[in-house]
PDB file of C-alpha atoms in Angstrom:
ATOM      1  CA  UNK A   1       4.927  42.053  -8.944  1.00 51.00           C
ATOM      2  CA  UNK A   2       3.322  45.455  -9.229  1.00 49.00           C
ATOM      3  CA  UNK A   3       3.448  47.339 -12.518  1.00 50.00           C
ATOM      4  CA  UNK A   4       1.697  50.504 -13.672  1.00 48.00           C
ATOM      5  CA  UNK A   5      -0.233  50.134 -16.933  1.00 47.00           C
ATOM      6  CA  UNK A   6      -0.600  52.737 -19.645  1.00 49.00           C
ATOM      7  CA  UNK A   7      -3.633  53.943 -17.761  1.00 53.00           C
ATOM      8  CA  UNK A   8      -2.097  55.473 -14.626  1.00 56.00           C
ATOM      9  CA  UNK A   9      -5.255  54.620 -12.693  1.00 81.00           C
ATOM     10  CA  UNK A  10      -4.654  50.857 -13.128  1.00 88.00           C
ATOM     11  CA  UNK A  11      -1.871  48.553 -11.932  1.00 90.00           C
ATOM     12  CA  UNK A  12      -0.845  44.948 -12.584  1.00 91.00           C
ATOM     13  CA  UNK A  13      -0.482  42.951  -9.368  1.00 90.00           C
ATOM     14  CA  UNK A  14      -0.154  39.427 -10.720  1.00 90.00           C
ATOM     15  CA  UNK A  15       0.663  37.293 -13.763  1.00 90.00           C
ATOM     16  CA  UNK A  16      -0.815  33.799 -14.160  1.00 91.00           C
ATOM     17  CA  UNK A  17      -0.604  30.862 -16.528  1.00 86.00           C
ATOM     18  CA  UNK A  18      -4.374  30.499 -16.915  1.00 89.00           C
ATOM     19  CA  UNK A  19      -7.522  32.590 -16.723  1.00 91.00           C
ATOM     20  CA  UNK A  20      -8.815  30.393 -13.918  1.00 88.00           C
ATOM     21  CA  UNK A  21      -5.781  31.111 -11.751  1.00 89.00           C
ATOM     22  CA  UNK A  22      -6.086  34.833 -12.423  1.00 91.00           C
ATOM     23  CA  UNK A  23      -9.764  34.901 -11.520  1.00 93.00           C
ATOM     24  CA  UNK A  24      -9.146  32.839  -8.384  1.00 89.00           C
ATOM     25  CA  UNK A  25      -6.615  35.459  -7.305  1.00 91.00           C
ATOM     26  CA  UNK A  26      -9.150  38.130  -8.202  1.00 91.00           C
ATOM     27  CA  UNK A  27     -11.511  36.758  -5.560  1.00 92.00           C
ATOM     28  CA  UNK A  28      -9.240  38.282  -2.917  1.00 92.00           C
ATOM     29  CA  UNK A  29      -9.643  41.638  -4.631  1.00 93.00           C
ATOM     30  CA  UNK A  30     -13.410  41.292  -4.670  1.00 93.00           C
ATOM     31  CA  UNK A  31     -13.342  40.340  -0.989  1.00 91.00           C
ATOM     32  CA  UNK A  32     -11.770  43.750  -0.326  1.00 91.00           C
ATOM     33  CA  UNK A  33     -14.645  45.440  -2.120  1.00 91.00           C
ATOM     34  CA  UNK A  34     -12.593  46.430  -5.148  1.00 92.00           C
ATOM     35  CA  UNK A  35     -12.961  45.577  -8.850  1.00 93.00           C
ATOM     36  CA  UNK A  36     -10.354  43.788 -10.963  1.00 94.00           C
ATOM     37  CA  UNK A  37      -9.700  43.017 -14.603  1.00 94.00           C
ATOM     38  CA  UNK A  38      -7.884  40.189 -16.367  1.00 94.00           C
ATOM     39  CA  UNK A  39      -5.879  41.051 -19.471  1.00 92.00           C
ATOM     40  CA  UNK A  40      -4.051  38.654 -21.769  1.00 92.00           C
ATOM     41  CA  UNK A  41      -0.532  39.716 -22.751  1.00 89.00           C
ATOM     42  CA  UNK A  42       1.848  37.337 -24.571  1.00 86.00           C
ATOM     43  CA  UNK A  43       0.023  34.265 -23.321  1.00 85.00           C
ATOM     44  CA  UNK A  44      -0.056  35.390 -19.682  1.00 91.00           C
ATOM     45  CA  UNK A  45      -3.134  36.413 -17.750  1.00 93.00           C
ATOM     46  CA  UNK A  46      -2.538  39.666 -15.890  1.00 93.00           C
ATOM     47  CA  UNK A  47      -4.522  40.645 -12.818  1.00 93.00           C
ATOM     48  CA  UNK A  48      -5.252  44.368 -13.024  1.00 93.00           C
ATOM     49  CA  UNK A  49      -6.655  46.573 -10.240  1.00 93.00           C
ATOM     50  CA  UNK A  50      -7.065  50.262  -9.471  1.00 90.00           C
ATOM     51  CA  UNK A  51      -3.678  51.865  -9.008  1.00 84.00           C
ATOM     52  CA  UNK A  52      -4.513  53.644  -5.771  1.00 86.00           C
ATOM     53  CA  UNK A  53      -5.210  50.348  -3.967  1.00 84.00           C
ATOM     54  CA  UNK A  54      -2.589  48.249  -5.758  1.00 89.00           C
ATOM     55  CA  UNK A  55      -0.172  47.769  -2.842  1.00 90.00           C
ATOM     56  CA  UNK A  56      -2.871  46.764  -0.379  1.00 92.00           C
ATOM     57  CA  UNK A  57      -4.576  44.439  -2.862  1.00 91.00           C
ATOM     58  CA  UNK A  58      -1.249  42.873  -3.878  1.00 92.00           C
ATOM     59  CA  UNK A  59      -0.571  42.120  -0.223  1.00 92.00           C
ATOM     60  CA  UNK A  60      -4.019  40.567   0.207  1.00 91.00           C
ATOM     61  CA  UNK A  61      -3.594  38.382  -2.876  1.00 91.00           C
ATOM     62  CA  UNK A  62      -0.135  37.217  -1.747  1.00 89.00           C
ATOM     63  CA  UNK A  63      -1.365  36.370   1.751  1.00 89.00           C
ATOM     64  CA  UNK A  64      -4.327  34.421   0.387  1.00 86.00           C
ATOM     65  CA  UNK A  65      -2.115  32.464  -2.021  1.00 83.00           C
ATOM     66  CA  UNK A  66       0.306  31.660   0.809  1.00 80.00           C
ATOM     67  CA  UNK A  67      -2.500  30.356   3.013  1.00 77.00           C
ATOM     68  CA  UNK A  68      -4.021  28.280   0.221  1.00 74.00           C
ATOM     69  CA  UNK A  69      -0.855  26.972  -1.424  1.00 67.00           C
ATOM     70  CA  UNK A  70      -1.760  23.436  -0.297  1.00 59.00           C
ATOM     71  CA  UNK A  71      -5.441  23.725  -1.198  1.00 61.00           C
ATOM     72  CA  UNK A  72      -7.085  21.666  -2.409  1.00 61.00           C
ATOM     73  CA  UNK A  73      -5.048  19.095  -0.477  1.00 59.00           C
ATOM     74  CA  UNK A  74      -3.089  16.723  -2.627  1.00 58.00           C
ATOM     75  CA  UNK A  75      -4.306  13.156  -2.542  1.00 58.00           C
ATOM     76  CA  UNK A  76      -2.011  10.177  -2.198  1.00 58.00           C
ATOM     77  CA  UNK A  77      -0.681   8.729  -5.409  1.00 58.00           C
ATOM     78  CA  UNK A  78      -2.127   5.251  -5.076  1.00 56.00           C
ATOM     79  CA  UNK A  79      -1.784   4.208  -8.669  1.00 56.00           C
ATOM     80  CA  UNK A  80      -2.589   0.776 -10.005  1.00 55.00           C
ATOM     81  CA  UNK A  81       0.551  -0.662 -11.654  1.00 56.00           C
ATOM     82  CA  UNK A  82      -1.183  -4.002 -12.162  1.00 56.00           C
ATOM     83  CA  UNK A  83      -4.808  -4.910 -12.699  1.00 70.00           C
ATOM     84  CA  UNK A  84      -4.115  -8.440 -13.948  1.00 80.00           C
ATOM     85  CA  UNK A  85      -6.092 -11.016 -12.020  1.00 89.00           C
ATOM     86  CA  UNK A  86      -4.332 -14.161 -13.209  1.00 90.00           C
ATOM     87  CA  UNK A  87      -1.369 -14.073 -10.761  1.00 91.00           C
ATOM     88  CA  UNK A  88      -3.702 -13.955  -7.768  1.00 92.00           C
ATOM     89  CA  UNK A  89      -6.077 -16.479  -9.340  1.00 93.00           C
ATOM     90  CA  UNK A  90      -3.157 -18.792 -10.095  1.00 93.00           C
ATOM     91  CA  UNK A  91      -1.699 -18.698  -6.590  1.00 93.00           C
ATOM     92  CA  UNK A  92      -5.131 -19.074  -5.006  1.00 93.00           C
ATOM     93  CA  UNK A  93      -5.768 -22.017  -7.314  1.00 94.00           C
ATOM     94  CA  UNK A  94      -2.484 -23.527  -6.157  1.00 94.00           C
ATOM     95  CA  UNK A  95      -3.858 -23.660  -2.615  1.00 94.00           C
ATOM     96  CA  UNK A  96      -6.840 -25.670  -3.858  1.00 95.00           C
ATOM     97  CA  UNK A  97      -4.538 -28.113  -5.657  1.00 95.00           C
ATOM     98  CA  UNK A  98      -2.351 -28.481  -2.570  1.00 94.00           C
ATOM     99  CA  UNK A  99      -5.397 -29.161  -0.402  1.00 94.00           C
ATOM    100  CA  UNK A 100      -6.486 -31.938  -2.763  1.00 94.00           C
ATOM    101  CA  UNK A 101      -2.982 -33.441  -2.719  1.00 94.00           C
ATOM    102  CA  UNK A 102      -2.821 -33.107   1.048  1.00 93.00           C
ATOM    103  CA  UNK A 103      -6.020 -35.152   1.408  1.00 91.00           C
ATOM    104  CA  UNK A 104      -4.702 -37.751  -1.027  1.00 92.00           C
ATOM    105  CA  UNK A 105      -1.258 -37.929   0.599  1.00 92.00           C
ATOM    106  CA  UNK A 106      -1.534 -37.127   4.340  1.00 88.00           C
ATOM    107  CA  UNK A 107       2.249 -37.304   4.731  1.00 91.00           C
ATOM    108  CA  UNK A 108       2.466 -33.916   3.008  1.00 91.00           C
ATOM    109  CA  UNK A 109       1.037 -32.215   6.084  1.00 89.00           C
ATOM    110  CA  UNK A 110       3.714 -33.639   8.377  1.00 89.00           C
ATOM    111  CA  UNK A 111       6.438 -32.761   5.892  1.00 90.00           C
ATOM    112  CA  UNK A 112       5.275 -29.202   5.296  1.00 91.00           C
ATOM    113  CA  UNK A 113       3.643 -27.810   8.423  1.00 90.00           C
ATOM    114  CA  UNK A 114       5.407 -25.089  10.394  1.00 89.00           C
ATOM    115  CA  UNK A 115       7.169 -26.725  13.325  1.00 86.00           C
ATOM    116  CA  UNK A 116       9.493 -25.332  15.974  1.00 85.00           C
ATOM    117  CA  UNK A 117      11.295 -28.645  16.208  1.00 86.00           C
ATOM    118  CA  UNK A 118      11.689 -28.812  12.435  1.00 88.00           C
ATOM    119  CA  UNK A 119      13.041 -25.271  12.208  1.00 88.00           C
ATOM    120  CA  UNK A 120      15.565 -25.932  14.956  1.00 86.00           C
ATOM    121  CA  UNK A 121      16.650 -28.989  12.964  1.00 87.00           C
ATOM    122  CA  UNK A 122      17.356 -26.718   9.976  1.00 89.00           C
ATOM    123  CA  UNK A 123      14.176 -27.353   7.977  1.00 92.00           C
ATOM    124  CA  UNK A 124      13.709 -23.661   7.104  1.00 93.00           C
ATOM    125  CA  UNK A 125      11.384 -24.396   4.191  1.00 93.00           C
ATOM    126  CA  UNK A 126       8.562 -25.188   6.605  1.00 94.00           C
ATOM    127  CA  UNK A 127       7.827 -21.463   7.071  1.00 94.00           C
ATOM    128  CA  UNK A 128       6.843 -21.369   3.371  1.00 95.00           C
ATOM    129  CA  UNK A 129       5.325 -24.796   2.798  1.00 95.00           C
ATOM    130  CA  UNK A 130       2.997 -24.300   5.768  1.00 94.00           C
ATOM    131  CA  UNK A 131       1.327 -21.425   3.916  1.00 94.00           C
ATOM    132  CA  UNK A 132      -0.042 -23.849   1.310  1.00 93.00           C
ATOM    133  CA  UNK A 133      -1.506 -26.373   3.784  1.00 92.00           C
ATOM    134  CA  UNK A 134      -4.935 -26.297   5.475  1.00 90.00           C
ATOM    135  CA  UNK A 135      -6.694 -28.240   8.200  1.00 86.00           C
ATOM    136  CA  UNK A 136     -10.108 -28.549   6.531  1.00 88.00           C
ATOM    137  CA  UNK A 137     -12.400 -27.107   3.855  1.00 91.00           C
ATOM    138  CA  UNK A 138     -13.632 -24.271   6.077  1.00 87.00           C
ATOM    139  CA  UNK A 139     -10.065 -23.260   6.868  1.00 85.00           C
ATOM    140  CA  UNK A 140      -9.224 -23.271   3.161  1.00 91.00           C
ATOM    141  CA  UNK A 141     -12.358 -21.378   2.080  1.00 90.00           C
ATOM    142  CA  UNK A 142     -11.804 -18.522   4.524  1.00 86.00           C
ATOM    143  CA  UNK A 143      -8.220 -18.033   3.398  1.00 89.00           C
ATOM    144  CA  UNK A 144      -9.162 -18.229  -0.280  1.00 92.00           C
ATOM    145  CA  UNK A 145     -11.637 -15.401   0.201  1.00 90.00           C
ATOM    146  CA  UNK A 146      -9.155 -13.298   2.153  1.00 88.00           C
ATOM    147  CA  UNK A 147      -6.353 -13.702  -0.375  1.00 91.00           C
ATOM    148  CA  UNK A 148      -8.651 -13.122  -3.344  1.00 92.00           C
ATOM    149  CA  UNK A 149      -9.549  -9.725  -1.895  1.00 89.00           C
ATOM    150  CA  UNK A 150      -6.538  -8.421   0.023  1.00 90.00           C
ATOM    151  CA  UNK A 151      -3.780  -9.867  -2.153  1.00 93.00           C
ATOM    152  CA  UNK A 152      -5.432  -8.645  -5.347  1.00 92.00           C
ATOM    153  CA  UNK A 153      -5.848  -5.129  -3.952  1.00 89.00           C
ATOM    154  CA  UNK A 154      -2.188  -5.179  -2.905  1.00 91.00           C
ATOM    155  CA  UNK A 155      -1.291  -6.129  -6.471  1.00 91.00           C
ATOM    156  CA  UNK A 156      -3.209  -3.103  -7.748  1.00 88.00           C
ATOM    157  CA  UNK A 157      -1.137  -0.833  -5.518  1.00 85.00           C
ATOM    158  CA  UNK A 158       2.343  -2.196  -6.154  1.00 89.00           C
ATOM    159  CA  UNK A 159       2.185  -4.750  -8.956  1.00 90.00           C
ATOM    160  CA  UNK A 160       1.636  -8.504  -8.768  1.00 92.00           C
ATOM    161  CA  UNK A 161       5.292  -9.481  -8.517  1.00 93.00           C
ATOM    162  CA  UNK A 162       6.240  -7.156  -5.669  1.00 94.00           C
ATOM    163  CA  UNK A 163       2.953  -7.662  -3.815  1.00 95.00           C
ATOM    164  CA  UNK A 164       3.123 -11.454  -3.806  1.00 96.00           C
ATOM    165  CA  UNK A 165       6.827 -11.396  -2.942  1.00 97.00           C
ATOM    166  CA  UNK A 166       6.104  -9.252   0.107  1.00 97.00           C
ATOM    167  CA  UNK A 167       3.071 -11.358   1.040  1.00 97.00           C
ATOM    168  CA  UNK A 168       5.113 -14.571   1.004  1.00 96.00           C
ATOM    169  CA  UNK A 169       8.084 -12.922   2.741  1.00 97.00           C
ATOM    170  CA  UNK A 170       5.857 -11.494   5.479  1.00 97.00           C
ATOM    171  CA  UNK A 171       4.034 -14.795   5.955  1.00 96.00           C
ATOM    172  CA  UNK A 172       7.320 -16.699   6.133  1.00 95.00           C
ATOM    173  CA  UNK A 173       8.811 -14.297   8.674  1.00 96.00           C
ATOM    174  CA  UNK A 174       5.601 -14.459  10.712  1.00 94.00           C
ATOM    175  CA  UNK A 175       5.747 -18.261  10.792  1.00 92.00           C
ATOM    176  CA  UNK A 176       9.425 -18.127  11.752  1.00 92.00           C
ATOM    177  CA  UNK A 177       8.865 -15.591  14.533  1.00 91.00           C
ATOM    178  CA  UNK A 178       5.811 -17.407  15.848  1.00 88.00           C
ATOM    179  CA  UNK A 179       7.653 -20.718  16.041  1.00 86.00           C
ATOM    180  CA  UNK A 180      11.040 -19.661  17.387  1.00 83.00           C
ATOM    181  CA  UNK A 181       9.628 -17.454  20.141  1.00 83.00           C
ATOM    182  CA  UNK A 182       7.957 -20.504  21.714  1.00 74.00           C
ATOM    183  CA  UNK A 183      11.111 -21.960  23.173  1.00 63.00           C
ATOM    184  CA  UNK A 184       9.396 -23.707  26.061  1.00 63.00           C
ATOM    185  CA  UNK A 185       6.663 -25.570  24.193  1.00 70.00           C
ATOM    186  CA  UNK A 186       6.030 -27.857  21.254  1.00 76.00           C
ATOM    187  CA  UNK A 187       4.611 -25.833  18.386  1.00 76.00           C
ATOM    188  CA  UNK A 188       3.184 -26.457  14.923  1.00 82.00           C
ATOM    189  CA  UNK A 189       0.908 -24.506  12.580  1.00 84.00           C
ATOM    190  CA  UNK A 190      -0.332 -24.472   9.009  1.00 86.00           C
ATOM    191  CA  UNK A 191      -2.535 -22.378   6.755  1.00 86.00           C
ATOM    192  CA  UNK A 192      -2.492 -19.327   4.508  1.00 88.00           C
ATOM    193  CA  UNK A 193      -3.979 -17.037   7.151  1.00 88.00           C
ATOM    194  CA  UNK A 194      -0.532 -15.525   7.687  1.00 91.00           C
ATOM    195  CA  UNK A 195      -0.518 -14.634   3.982  1.00 93.00           C
ATOM    196  CA  UNK A 196      -4.025 -13.157   4.273  1.00 92.00           C
ATOM    197  CA  UNK A 197      -3.047 -10.853   7.121  1.00 92.00           C
ATOM    198  CA  UNK A 198       0.258 -10.032   5.468  1.00 94.00           C
ATOM    199  CA  UNK A 199      -1.700  -8.785   2.442  1.00 93.00           C
ATOM    200  CA  UNK A 200      -3.997  -6.807   4.737  1.00 91.00           C
ATOM    201  CA  UNK A 201      -0.896  -5.322   6.351  1.00 92.00           C
ATOM    202  CA  UNK A 202       0.426  -4.264   2.947  1.00 93.00           C
ATOM    203  CA  UNK A 203      -2.833  -2.426   2.284  1.00 89.00           C
ATOM    204  CA  UNK A 204      -2.666  -0.697   5.662  1.00 88.00           C
ATOM    205  CA  UNK A 205       1.014   0.227   5.446  1.00 90.00           C
ATOM    206  CA  UNK A 206       1.221   1.368   1.826  1.00 88.00           C
ATOM    207  CA  UNK A 207      -0.696   4.663   2.300  1.00 84.00           C
ATOM    208  CA  UNK A 208       1.455   5.455   5.357  1.00 85.00           C
ATOM    209  CA  UNK A 209       4.606   5.076   3.257  1.00 87.00           C
ATOM    210  CA  UNK A 210       3.073   7.238   0.543  1.00 82.00           C
ATOM    211  CA  UNK A 211       2.340   9.910   3.137  1.00 79.00           C
ATOM    212  CA  UNK A 212       5.932   9.831   4.400  1.00 82.00           C
ATOM    213  CA  UNK A 213       7.254  10.036   0.842  1.00 80.00           C
ATOM    214  CA  UNK A 214       5.055  12.991  -0.202  1.00 72.00           C
ATOM    215  CA  UNK A 215       6.936  16.272  -0.578  1.00 60.00           C
ATOM    216  CA  UNK A 216       3.889  18.470  -0.022  1.00 55.00           C
ATOM    217  CA  UNK A 217       1.054  18.379   2.474  1.00 57.00           C
ATOM    218  CA  UNK A 218      -1.595  15.791   1.693  1.00 57.00           C
ATOM    219  CA  UNK A 219      -4.914  14.925   3.209  1.00 61.00           C
ATOM    220  CA  UNK A 220      -4.491  13.067   6.469  1.00 64.00           C
ATOM    221  CA  UNK A 221      -7.527  10.931   5.730  1.00 64.00           C
ATOM    222  CA  UNK A 222      -5.777   9.499   2.670  1.00 64.00           C
ATOM    223  CA  UNK A 223      -3.353   7.545   4.845  1.00 64.00           C
ATOM    224  CA  UNK A 224      -4.902   7.517   8.307  1.00 70.00           C
ATOM    225  CA  UNK A 225      -8.257   6.067   7.257  1.00 67.00           C
ATOM    226  CA  UNK A 226      -6.771   3.123   5.274  1.00 68.00           C
ATOM    227  CA  UNK A 227      -4.324   2.365   8.082  1.00 73.00           C
ATOM    228  CA  UNK A 228      -6.918   2.317  10.841  1.00 76.00           C
ATOM    229  CA  UNK A 229      -9.325   0.561   8.489  1.00 72.00           C
ATOM    230  CA  UNK A 230      -6.750  -2.203   8.165  1.00 70.00           C
ATOM    231  CA  UNK A 231      -6.329  -2.317  11.936  1.00 76.00           C
ATOM    232  CA  UNK A 232     -10.099  -2.614  12.407  1.00 74.00           C
ATOM    233  CA  UNK A 233     -10.318  -5.372   9.793  1.00 70.00           C
ATOM    234  CA  UNK A 234      -7.459  -7.159  11.524  1.00 70.00           C
ATOM    235  CA  UNK A 235      -9.163  -6.873  14.917  1.00 73.00           C
ATOM    236  CA  UNK A 236     -12.373  -8.219  13.390  1.00 68.00           C
ATOM    237  CA  UNK A 237     -10.885 -11.172  11.530  1.00 63.00           C
ATOM    238  CA  UNK A 238      -7.595 -11.808  13.304  1.00 55.00           C
ATOM    239  CA  UNK A 239      -8.928 -14.126  15.961  1.00 55.00           C
ATOM    240  CA  UNK A 240      -8.535 -17.845  16.204  1.00 53.00           C
ATOM    241  CA  UNK A 241      -6.981 -20.274  18.624  1.00 53.00           C
ATOM    242  CA  UNK A 242      -4.990 -18.373  21.229  1.00 46.00           C
ATOM    243  CA  UNK A 243      -2.066 -17.963  21.254  1.00 48.00           C
ATOM    244  CA  UNK A 244      -1.082 -19.877  18.103  1.00 48.00           C
ATOM    245  CA  UNK A 245      -3.363 -18.245  15.523  1.00 67.00           C
ATOM    246  CA  UNK A 246      -3.509 -14.782  17.087  1.00 79.00           C
ATOM    247  CA  UNK A 247       0.260 -14.478  17.426  1.00 83.00           C
ATOM    248  CA  UNK A 248       0.777 -15.584  13.831  1.00 84.00           C
ATOM    249  CA  UNK A 249      -1.783 -13.074  12.599  1.00 87.00           C
ATOM    250  CA  UNK A 250      -0.198 -10.257  14.606  1.00 88.00           C
ATOM    251  CA  UNK A 251       3.251 -11.043  13.256  1.00 92.00           C
ATOM    252  CA  UNK A 252       2.058 -11.272   9.660  1.00 93.00           C
ATOM    253  CA  UNK A 253       0.017  -8.052   9.861  1.00 92.00           C
ATOM    254  CA  UNK A 254       2.979  -6.277  11.434  1.00 93.00           C
ATOM    255  CA  UNK A 255       5.489  -7.466   8.838  1.00 96.00           C
ATOM    256  CA  UNK A 256       3.056  -6.695   6.029  1.00 95.00           C
ATOM    257  CA  UNK A 257       2.451  -3.157   7.305  1.00 93.00           C
ATOM    258  CA  UNK A 258       6.191  -2.558   7.608  1.00 96.00           C
ATOM    259  CA  UNK A 259       6.990  -3.853   4.128  1.00 97.00           C
ATOM    260  CA  UNK A 260       4.018  -2.046   2.582  1.00 94.00           C
ATOM    261  CA  UNK A 261       5.115   1.270   4.078  1.00 92.00           C
ATOM    262  CA  UNK A 262       8.719   0.666   3.005  1.00 95.00           C
ATOM    263  CA  UNK A 263       7.700  -0.184  -0.572  1.00 93.00           C
ATOM    264  CA  UNK A 264       5.722   3.046  -0.889  1.00 89.00           C
ATOM    265  CA  UNK A 265       8.240   5.255   0.938  1.00 90.00           C
ATOM    266  CA  UNK A 266      11.142   4.020  -1.188  1.00 91.00           C
ATOM    267  CA  UNK A 267       9.173   4.358  -4.421  1.00 87.00           C
ATOM    268  CA  UNK A 268      10.139   0.780  -5.293  1.00 89.00           C
ATOM    269  CA  UNK A 269       6.662  -0.124  -6.459  1.00 81.00           C
ATOM    270  CA  UNK A 270       6.768   2.636  -9.086  1.00 82.00           C
ATOM    271  CA  UNK A 271      10.275   1.877 -10.354  1.00 86.00           C
ATOM    272  CA  UNK A 272       9.681  -1.778 -11.174  1.00 88.00           C
ATOM    273  CA  UNK A 273       8.717  -2.437 -14.774  1.00 86.00           C
ATOM    274  CA  UNK A 274       6.795  -5.373 -16.197  1.00 88.00           C
ATOM    275  CA  UNK A 275       9.925  -7.490 -16.597  1.00 92.00           C
ATOM    276  CA  UNK A 276      10.989  -6.936 -12.988  1.00 92.00           C
ATOM    277  CA  UNK A 277       7.467  -7.610 -11.733  1.00 92.00           C
ATOM    278  CA  UNK A 278       7.352 -10.799 -13.761  1.00 92.00           C
ATOM    279  CA  UNK A 279      10.735 -11.813 -12.380  1.00 95.00           C
ATOM    280  CA  UNK A 280       9.551 -11.355  -8.804  1.00 95.00           C
ATOM    281  CA  UNK A 281       6.417 -13.352  -9.531  1.00 94.00           C
ATOM    282  CA  UNK A 282       8.549 -16.159 -10.956  1.00 96.00           C
ATOM    283  CA  UNK A 283      10.720 -15.966  -7.834  1.00 96.00           C
ATOM    284  CA  UNK A 284       7.640 -16.542  -5.684  1.00 96.00           C
ATOM    285  CA  UNK A 285       6.774 -19.654  -7.675  1.00 95.00           C
ATOM    286  CA  UNK A 286      10.353 -20.939  -7.558  1.00 96.00           C
ATOM    287  CA  UNK A 287      10.543 -20.310  -3.824  1.00 95.00           C
ATOM    288  CA  UNK A 288       7.439 -22.381  -3.179  1.00 95.00           C
ATOM    289  CA  UNK A 289       8.590 -25.112  -5.564  1.00 95.00           C
ATOM    290  CA  UNK A 290      12.041 -25.348  -3.973  1.00 96.00           C
ATOM    291  CA  UNK A 291      10.549 -25.411  -0.494  1.00 95.00           C
ATOM    292  CA  UNK A 292       8.276 -28.307  -1.385  1.00 95.00           C
ATOM    293  CA  UNK A 293      11.055 -30.228  -3.116  1.00 95.00           C
ATOM    294  CA  UNK A 294      13.101 -29.985   0.073  1.00 94.00           C
ATOM    295  CA  UNK A 295      10.077 -30.982   2.147  1.00 91.00           C
ATOM    296  CA  UNK A 296       9.381 -34.019  -0.043  1.00 91.00           C
ATOM    297  CA  UNK A 297      12.954 -35.119   0.493  1.00 86.00           C
ATOM    298  CA  UNK A 298      12.187 -35.690   4.178  1.00 80.00           C
ATOM    299  CA  UNK A 299       9.314 -38.116   3.553  1.00 72.00           C
TER     300      UNK A 299
END
């Protein structure tokens, strides 16, 4: 836009919604060594320059705006749909209760641990019940700390219901994959470490999905740093007995990253309301309850 004003020596080269935007555009004029003025007309802020240089200055302003249209870079929308701590506290507390019951009734471990032989026999619930069993206090304590941190942060990103659903789904798939791919050996495992690394995977994958979903350029560090941070944390903590523990951790981190990215990319985490989140959380509880009822039926 270029319009002559009543004063033939001046020309309007831009119209802006705010004084700040007009003055930011005026910086390009100043960079050319020319003065500018901002006038308010009918709620718009007009950028006014000397008429003799109007075309050149208009071109400079347009080029600068084109170069800086994505500046400052847009950050990822990592909102916090849920800050409630009780779902995570409740599920973590459930692990403590199960450990106490497991010590009181040792048969629970045999009925609920992840087993290749059991899965082949159709006992699918083992991939879920194994998540709530632990070998000893140290094993339990480490997983409690991991879930308290990573699962809660996942809940802040996508809501408690969706986060815990994806954590349990990822852990279950990891247990299934880890068991069935060992066709030539006897295999069994237990522990919530698959859930811990599934939650870590959600945290690593969610920013990647947000980056893929964004319709404008965003800062690379907003998704690359969290993703590689998750990979570093996984490399640091993902050890254990090889190949049983390591393979399970790799599978759970991989599934978690995939589901986290998908949840962000699809926008699912932002479309679910409180009722839907509560429903998913109830589904997690029902899934664990049903799995244990089926497991108890084998004792």
